[in-house]
Coordinates of C-alpha atoms in Angstrom, one line a residue:
X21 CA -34.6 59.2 -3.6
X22 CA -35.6 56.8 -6.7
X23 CA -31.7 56.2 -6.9
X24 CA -30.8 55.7 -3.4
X25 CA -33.9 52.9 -2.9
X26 CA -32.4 51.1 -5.6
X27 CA -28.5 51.1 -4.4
X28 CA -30.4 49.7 -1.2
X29 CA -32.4 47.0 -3.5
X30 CA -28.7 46.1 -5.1
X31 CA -26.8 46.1 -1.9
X32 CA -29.5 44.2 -0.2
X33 CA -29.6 41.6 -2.7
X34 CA -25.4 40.9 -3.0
X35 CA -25.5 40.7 0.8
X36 CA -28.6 38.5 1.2
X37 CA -26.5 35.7 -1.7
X38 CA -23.5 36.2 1.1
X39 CA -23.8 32.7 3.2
X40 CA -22.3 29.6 3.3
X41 CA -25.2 27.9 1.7
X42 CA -24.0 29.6 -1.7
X43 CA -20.0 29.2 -1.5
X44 CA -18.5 26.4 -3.8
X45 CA -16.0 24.9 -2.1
X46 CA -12.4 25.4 -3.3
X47 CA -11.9 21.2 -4.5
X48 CA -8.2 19.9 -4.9
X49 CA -7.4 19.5 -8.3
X50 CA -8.0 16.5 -10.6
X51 CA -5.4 13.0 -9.7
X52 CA -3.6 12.9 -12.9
X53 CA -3.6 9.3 -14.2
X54 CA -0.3 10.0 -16.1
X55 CA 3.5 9.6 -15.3
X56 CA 4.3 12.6 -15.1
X57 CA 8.5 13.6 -14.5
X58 CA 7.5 14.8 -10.8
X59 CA 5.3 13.1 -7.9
X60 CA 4.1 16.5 -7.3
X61 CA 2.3 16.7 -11.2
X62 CA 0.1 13.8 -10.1
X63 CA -1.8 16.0 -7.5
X64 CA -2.0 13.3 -5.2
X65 CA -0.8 15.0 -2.4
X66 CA -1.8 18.8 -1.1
X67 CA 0.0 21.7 0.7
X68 CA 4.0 20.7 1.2
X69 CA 4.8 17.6 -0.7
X70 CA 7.0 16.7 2.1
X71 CA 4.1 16.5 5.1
X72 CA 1.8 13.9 2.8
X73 CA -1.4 15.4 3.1
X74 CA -3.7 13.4 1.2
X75 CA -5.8 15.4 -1.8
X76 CA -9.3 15.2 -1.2
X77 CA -9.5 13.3 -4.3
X78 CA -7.7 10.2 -3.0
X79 CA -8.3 8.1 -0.1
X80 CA -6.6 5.9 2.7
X81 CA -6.7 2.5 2.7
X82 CA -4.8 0.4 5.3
X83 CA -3.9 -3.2 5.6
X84 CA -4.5 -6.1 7.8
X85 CA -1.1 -7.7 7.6
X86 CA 1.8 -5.8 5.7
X87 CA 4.1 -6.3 3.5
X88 CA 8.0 -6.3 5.1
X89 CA 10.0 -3.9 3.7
X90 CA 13.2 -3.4 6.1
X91 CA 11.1 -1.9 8.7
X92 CA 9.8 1.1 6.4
X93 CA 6.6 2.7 7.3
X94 CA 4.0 3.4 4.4
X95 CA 1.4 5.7 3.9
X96 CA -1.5 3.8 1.2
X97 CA -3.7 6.0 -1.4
X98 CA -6.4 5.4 -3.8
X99 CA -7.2 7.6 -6.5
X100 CA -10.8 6.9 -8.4
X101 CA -11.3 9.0 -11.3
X102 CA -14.7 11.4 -10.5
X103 CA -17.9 9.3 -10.3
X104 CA -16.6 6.0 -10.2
X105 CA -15.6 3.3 -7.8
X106 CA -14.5 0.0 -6.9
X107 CA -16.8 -3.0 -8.2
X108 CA -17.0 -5.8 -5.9
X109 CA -15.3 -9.3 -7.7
X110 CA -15.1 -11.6 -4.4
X111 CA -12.4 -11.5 -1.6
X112 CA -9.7 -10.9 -3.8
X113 CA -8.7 -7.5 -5.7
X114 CA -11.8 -5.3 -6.6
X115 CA -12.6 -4.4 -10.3
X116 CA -10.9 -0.6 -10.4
X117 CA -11.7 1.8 -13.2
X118 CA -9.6 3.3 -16.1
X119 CA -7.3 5.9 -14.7
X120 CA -7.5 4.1 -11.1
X121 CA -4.5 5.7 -9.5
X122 CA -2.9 3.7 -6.5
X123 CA 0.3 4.7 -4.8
X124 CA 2.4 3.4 -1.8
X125 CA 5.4 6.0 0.1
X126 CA 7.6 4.4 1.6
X127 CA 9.5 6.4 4.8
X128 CA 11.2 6.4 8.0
X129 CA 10.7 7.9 11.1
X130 CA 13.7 9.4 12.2
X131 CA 13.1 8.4 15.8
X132 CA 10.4 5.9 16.7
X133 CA 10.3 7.4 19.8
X134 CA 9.5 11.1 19.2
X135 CA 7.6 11.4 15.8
X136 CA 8.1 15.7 16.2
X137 CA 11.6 15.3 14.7
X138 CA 10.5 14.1 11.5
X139 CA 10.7 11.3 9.1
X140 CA 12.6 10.4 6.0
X141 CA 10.5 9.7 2.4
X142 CA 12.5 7.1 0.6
X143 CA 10.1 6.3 -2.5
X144 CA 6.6 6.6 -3.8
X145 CA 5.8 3.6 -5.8
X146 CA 2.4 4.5 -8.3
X147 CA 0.6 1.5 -9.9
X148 CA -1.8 2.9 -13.0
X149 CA -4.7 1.5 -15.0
X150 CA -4.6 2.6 -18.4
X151 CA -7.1 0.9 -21.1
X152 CA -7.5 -2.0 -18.9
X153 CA -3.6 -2.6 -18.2
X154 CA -2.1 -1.7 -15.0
X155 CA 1.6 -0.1 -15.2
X156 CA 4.0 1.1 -13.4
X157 CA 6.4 3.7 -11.9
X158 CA 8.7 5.1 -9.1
X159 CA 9.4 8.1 -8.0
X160 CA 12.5 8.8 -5.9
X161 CA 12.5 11.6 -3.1
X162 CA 15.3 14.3 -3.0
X163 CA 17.0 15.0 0.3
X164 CA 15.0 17.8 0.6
X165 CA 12.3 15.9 0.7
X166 CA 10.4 18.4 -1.4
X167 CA 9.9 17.0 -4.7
X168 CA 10.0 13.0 -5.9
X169 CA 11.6 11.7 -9.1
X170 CA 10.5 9.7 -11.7
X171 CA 12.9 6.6 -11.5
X172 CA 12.6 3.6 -13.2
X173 CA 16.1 2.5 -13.2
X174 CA 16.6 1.5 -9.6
X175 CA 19.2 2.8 -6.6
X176 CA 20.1 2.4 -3.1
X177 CA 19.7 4.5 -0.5
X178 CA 21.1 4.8 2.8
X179 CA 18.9 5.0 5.7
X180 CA 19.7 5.1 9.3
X181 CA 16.9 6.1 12.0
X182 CA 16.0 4.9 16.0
X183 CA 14.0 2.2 16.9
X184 CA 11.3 2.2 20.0
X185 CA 14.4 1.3 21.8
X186 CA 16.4 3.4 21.4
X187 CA 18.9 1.3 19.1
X188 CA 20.4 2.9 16.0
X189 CA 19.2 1.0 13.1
X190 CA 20.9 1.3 9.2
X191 CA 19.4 -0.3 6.2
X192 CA 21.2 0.0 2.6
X193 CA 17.6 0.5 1.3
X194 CA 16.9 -0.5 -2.4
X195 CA 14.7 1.3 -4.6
X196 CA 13.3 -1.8 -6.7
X197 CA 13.7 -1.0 -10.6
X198 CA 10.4 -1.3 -12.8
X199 CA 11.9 -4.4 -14.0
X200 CA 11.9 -5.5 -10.0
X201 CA 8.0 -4.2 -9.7
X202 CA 7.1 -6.2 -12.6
X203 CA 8.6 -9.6 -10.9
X204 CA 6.7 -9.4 -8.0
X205 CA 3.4 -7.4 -9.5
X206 CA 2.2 -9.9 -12.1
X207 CA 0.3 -12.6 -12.4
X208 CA 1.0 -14.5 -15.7
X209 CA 1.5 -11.4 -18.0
X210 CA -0.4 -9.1 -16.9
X211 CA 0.8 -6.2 -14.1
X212 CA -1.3 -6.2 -10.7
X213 CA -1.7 -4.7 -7.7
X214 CA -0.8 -6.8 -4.7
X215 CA -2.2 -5.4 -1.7
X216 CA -5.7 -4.3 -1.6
X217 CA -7.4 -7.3 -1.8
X218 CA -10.9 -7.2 0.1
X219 CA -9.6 -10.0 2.4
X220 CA -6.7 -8.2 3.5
X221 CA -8.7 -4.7 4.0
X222 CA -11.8 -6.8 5.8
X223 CA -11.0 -4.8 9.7
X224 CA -11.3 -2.0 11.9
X225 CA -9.3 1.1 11.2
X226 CA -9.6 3.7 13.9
X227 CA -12.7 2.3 15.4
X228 CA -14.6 1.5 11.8
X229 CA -14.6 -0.9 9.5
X230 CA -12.9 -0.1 6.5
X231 CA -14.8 -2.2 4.1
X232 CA -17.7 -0.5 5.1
X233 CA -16.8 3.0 5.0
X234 CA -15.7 2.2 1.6
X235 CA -18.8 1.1 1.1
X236 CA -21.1 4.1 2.6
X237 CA -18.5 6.5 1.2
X238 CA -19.0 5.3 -2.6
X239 CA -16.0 4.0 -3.0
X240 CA -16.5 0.2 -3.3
X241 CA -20.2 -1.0 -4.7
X242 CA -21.6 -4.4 -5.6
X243 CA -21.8 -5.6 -2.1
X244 CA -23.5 -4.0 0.7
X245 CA -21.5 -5.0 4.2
X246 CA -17.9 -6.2 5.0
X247 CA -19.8 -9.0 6.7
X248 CA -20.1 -10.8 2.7
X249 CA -16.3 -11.3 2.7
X250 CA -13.7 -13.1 4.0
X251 CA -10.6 -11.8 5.9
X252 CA -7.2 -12.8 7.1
X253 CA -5.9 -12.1 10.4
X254 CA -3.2 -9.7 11.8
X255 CA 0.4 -11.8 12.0
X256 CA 1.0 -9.4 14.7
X257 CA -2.3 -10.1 16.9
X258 CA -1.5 -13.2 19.2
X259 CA -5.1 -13.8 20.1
X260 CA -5.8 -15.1 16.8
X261 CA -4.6 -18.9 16.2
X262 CA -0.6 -19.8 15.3
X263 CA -2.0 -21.2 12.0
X264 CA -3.8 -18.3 10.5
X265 CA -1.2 -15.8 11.5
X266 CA 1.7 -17.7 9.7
X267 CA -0.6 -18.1 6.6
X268 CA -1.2 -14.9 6.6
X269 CA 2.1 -13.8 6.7
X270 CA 3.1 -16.0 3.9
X271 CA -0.1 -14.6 1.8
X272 CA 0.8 -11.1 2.2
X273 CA 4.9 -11.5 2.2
X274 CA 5.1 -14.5 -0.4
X275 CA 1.9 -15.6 -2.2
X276 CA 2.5 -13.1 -5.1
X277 CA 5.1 -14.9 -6.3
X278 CA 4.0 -17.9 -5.1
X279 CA 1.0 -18.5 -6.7
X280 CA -0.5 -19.9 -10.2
X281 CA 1.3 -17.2 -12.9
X282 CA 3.0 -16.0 -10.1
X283 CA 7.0 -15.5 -10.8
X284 CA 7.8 -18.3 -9.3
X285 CA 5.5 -20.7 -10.3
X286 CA 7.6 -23.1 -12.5
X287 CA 11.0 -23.2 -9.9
X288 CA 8.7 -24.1 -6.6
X289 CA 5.8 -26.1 -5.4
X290 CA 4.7 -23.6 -3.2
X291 CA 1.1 -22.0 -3.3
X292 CA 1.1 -19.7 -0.5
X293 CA -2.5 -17.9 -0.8
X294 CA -4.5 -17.7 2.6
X295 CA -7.4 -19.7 1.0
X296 CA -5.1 -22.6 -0.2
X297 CA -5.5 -25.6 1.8
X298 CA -2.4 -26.6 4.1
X299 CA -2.3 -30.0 1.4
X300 CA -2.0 -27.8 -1.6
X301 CA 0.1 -25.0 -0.4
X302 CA 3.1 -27.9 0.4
X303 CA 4.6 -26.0 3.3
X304 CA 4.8 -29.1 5.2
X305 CA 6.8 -30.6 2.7
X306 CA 8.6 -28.1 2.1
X307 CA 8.8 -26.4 5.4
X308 CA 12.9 -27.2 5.9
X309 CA 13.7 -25.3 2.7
X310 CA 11.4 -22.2 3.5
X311 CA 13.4 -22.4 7.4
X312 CA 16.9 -22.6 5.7
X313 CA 15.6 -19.5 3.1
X314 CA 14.3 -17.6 5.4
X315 CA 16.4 -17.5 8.7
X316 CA 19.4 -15.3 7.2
X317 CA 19.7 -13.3 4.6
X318 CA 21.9 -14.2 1.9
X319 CA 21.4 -12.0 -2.0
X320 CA 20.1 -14.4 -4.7
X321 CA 19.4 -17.4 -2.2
X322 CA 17.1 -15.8 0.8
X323 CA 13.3 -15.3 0.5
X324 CA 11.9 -13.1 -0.6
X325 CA 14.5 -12.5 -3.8
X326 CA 14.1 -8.8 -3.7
X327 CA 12.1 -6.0 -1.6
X328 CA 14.2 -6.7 1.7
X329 CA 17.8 -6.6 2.4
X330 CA 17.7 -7.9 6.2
X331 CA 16.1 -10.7 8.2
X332 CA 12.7 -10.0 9.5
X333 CA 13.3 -11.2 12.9
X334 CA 9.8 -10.8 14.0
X335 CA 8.2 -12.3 10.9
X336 CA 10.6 -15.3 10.6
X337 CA 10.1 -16.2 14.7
X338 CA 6.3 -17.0 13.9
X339 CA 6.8 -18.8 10.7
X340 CA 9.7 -20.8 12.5
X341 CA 7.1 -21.4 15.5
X342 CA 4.4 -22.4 12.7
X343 CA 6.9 -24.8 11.0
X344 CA 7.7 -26.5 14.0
X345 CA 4.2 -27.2 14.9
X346 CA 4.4 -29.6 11.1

């Protein structure tokens, strides 16, 4: 009897621990800050590599007006090492960490109209922080889409998908070489991100602010509401004045270059940041040259120099509107 009472005691005491109060959940593994031959070694992504789920470990981040890239989609991650976050410097880039991971893939849907039938991954550019420096890498998708490279040389790829309407549309898409990344992400000599300045991530992503949920999430500290900083507009979003969607066109499409230590710096006048006065920035002098550069596409004379092989028709009817209003 003395035996049996305490098999009961055991059993009773495993199957009272047996809730969900006491189950660790299973965590994705660590983001590995390291360039690593494959995409898939940088545990960025879970499940199929192909479908670009997320890791728990990295988050979303969109932006207000986007870079052109011949009409590619991209899907945007951040990757804070555990316990740390973004520190608040202004309305420009944030202070990120050591081992800040930050990656951009680049794909196509293959028709815009019926996202079931799939999409085609290009290129998954990865921008890393190591001992203060930012570097950085591409890694090139097979056609099974199951695996990325690592890739520093540069190619083109072929790409043909259907618009909204229905057209056929084919781009001789160009993997930029590190070289090419370098050009447009610096800033003097130094390597830098481009896209998640505070300004530029300042809006409402399904129904939320995204500034803020960065905030109550942990992920961005040093200032407590988006309502502290600044943001630029949508180009796309026609409520918002002629002028501020054409500067902030040319602030996310051409200000990297065409800033102070920016690559082109010494061959133009041009200072094309949001928060550069209209007198400063010299577009009005300058705005029959930017017309003539941007209004067909022509290699080693068209603007931008590299990242695009085609006209952005859309892009280059609003700054053509804007010009004319000078």
């Amino acid at each position: 009897m003395k035996k049996l009472t305490l098999l009961f005691a055991i059993l009773l005491a495993v199957f009272s621990c047996e809730n969900d109060d006491d189950i660790t959940p299973v965590q994705d593994p660590l983001v590995i800050a390291e360039f690593r031959p494959n995409l898939s070694e940088l545990n960025l992504f879970t499940g199929n590599l192909g479908d670009l789920n997320s890791s728990s470990r990295a988050f979303k981040y969109e932006l207000n007006s986007q870079l052109f890239t011949d009409y590619a989609h991209k899907q945007r991650l951040i990757a804070l090492p555990e316990n740390t976050s973004m520190q608040y410097d202004g309305d420009g880039l944030p202070i990120f960490p050591d081992n800040t991971v930050i990656a951009k893939t680049f794909y196509y849907n293959n028709d815009e109209r019926d996202l079931t039938l799939g999409k085609t991954i290009i290129e998954t550019r990865v921008l890393i922080k190591i001992n203060g420096e930012w570097e950085t890498g591409d890694y090139k998708w097979n056609e099974d889409q199951t695996e990325a490279v690592l890739d520093l040389n540069g190619s083109t790829v072929p790409v043909t998908w259907i618009d909204a309407d229905g057209e056929s549309n084919s781009v001789n898409y160009e993997i930029p070489s590190n070289t090419d990344c370098f050009t447009c992400h610096h800033t003097y000599d130094n390597a830098t991100p481009i896209g998640p300045k505070l300004r530029n991530m300042n809006f409402e992503v399904n129904g939320f602010n995204q500034l803020d949920e960065f905030v109550n999430s942990g992920h961005l500290t040093g200032v407590s509401s988006s309502s502290e900083v600044s943001s630029v507009v949508n180009w796309k979003n026609t409520s918002e004045s002629l002028e501020d969607r054409a500067r902030s066109y040319f602030d996310i499409n051409c200000a990297h270059c065409h800033i102070e230590g920016g690559d082109c710096e010494e061959e133009s006048t041009l200072r094309l940041a949001f928060d550069t006065s209209l007198e400063d920035s010299k577009i009005a002098q300058r705005k029959f040259s930017i017309s003539l550069r941007i209004s067909e596409y022509n290699e080693g004379f068209s603007m931008p120099f590299i990242g695009t092989t085609t006209v952005h028709t859309e892009g280059v009817e609003l700054l053509q509107a804007y010009l004319d209003t000078l």
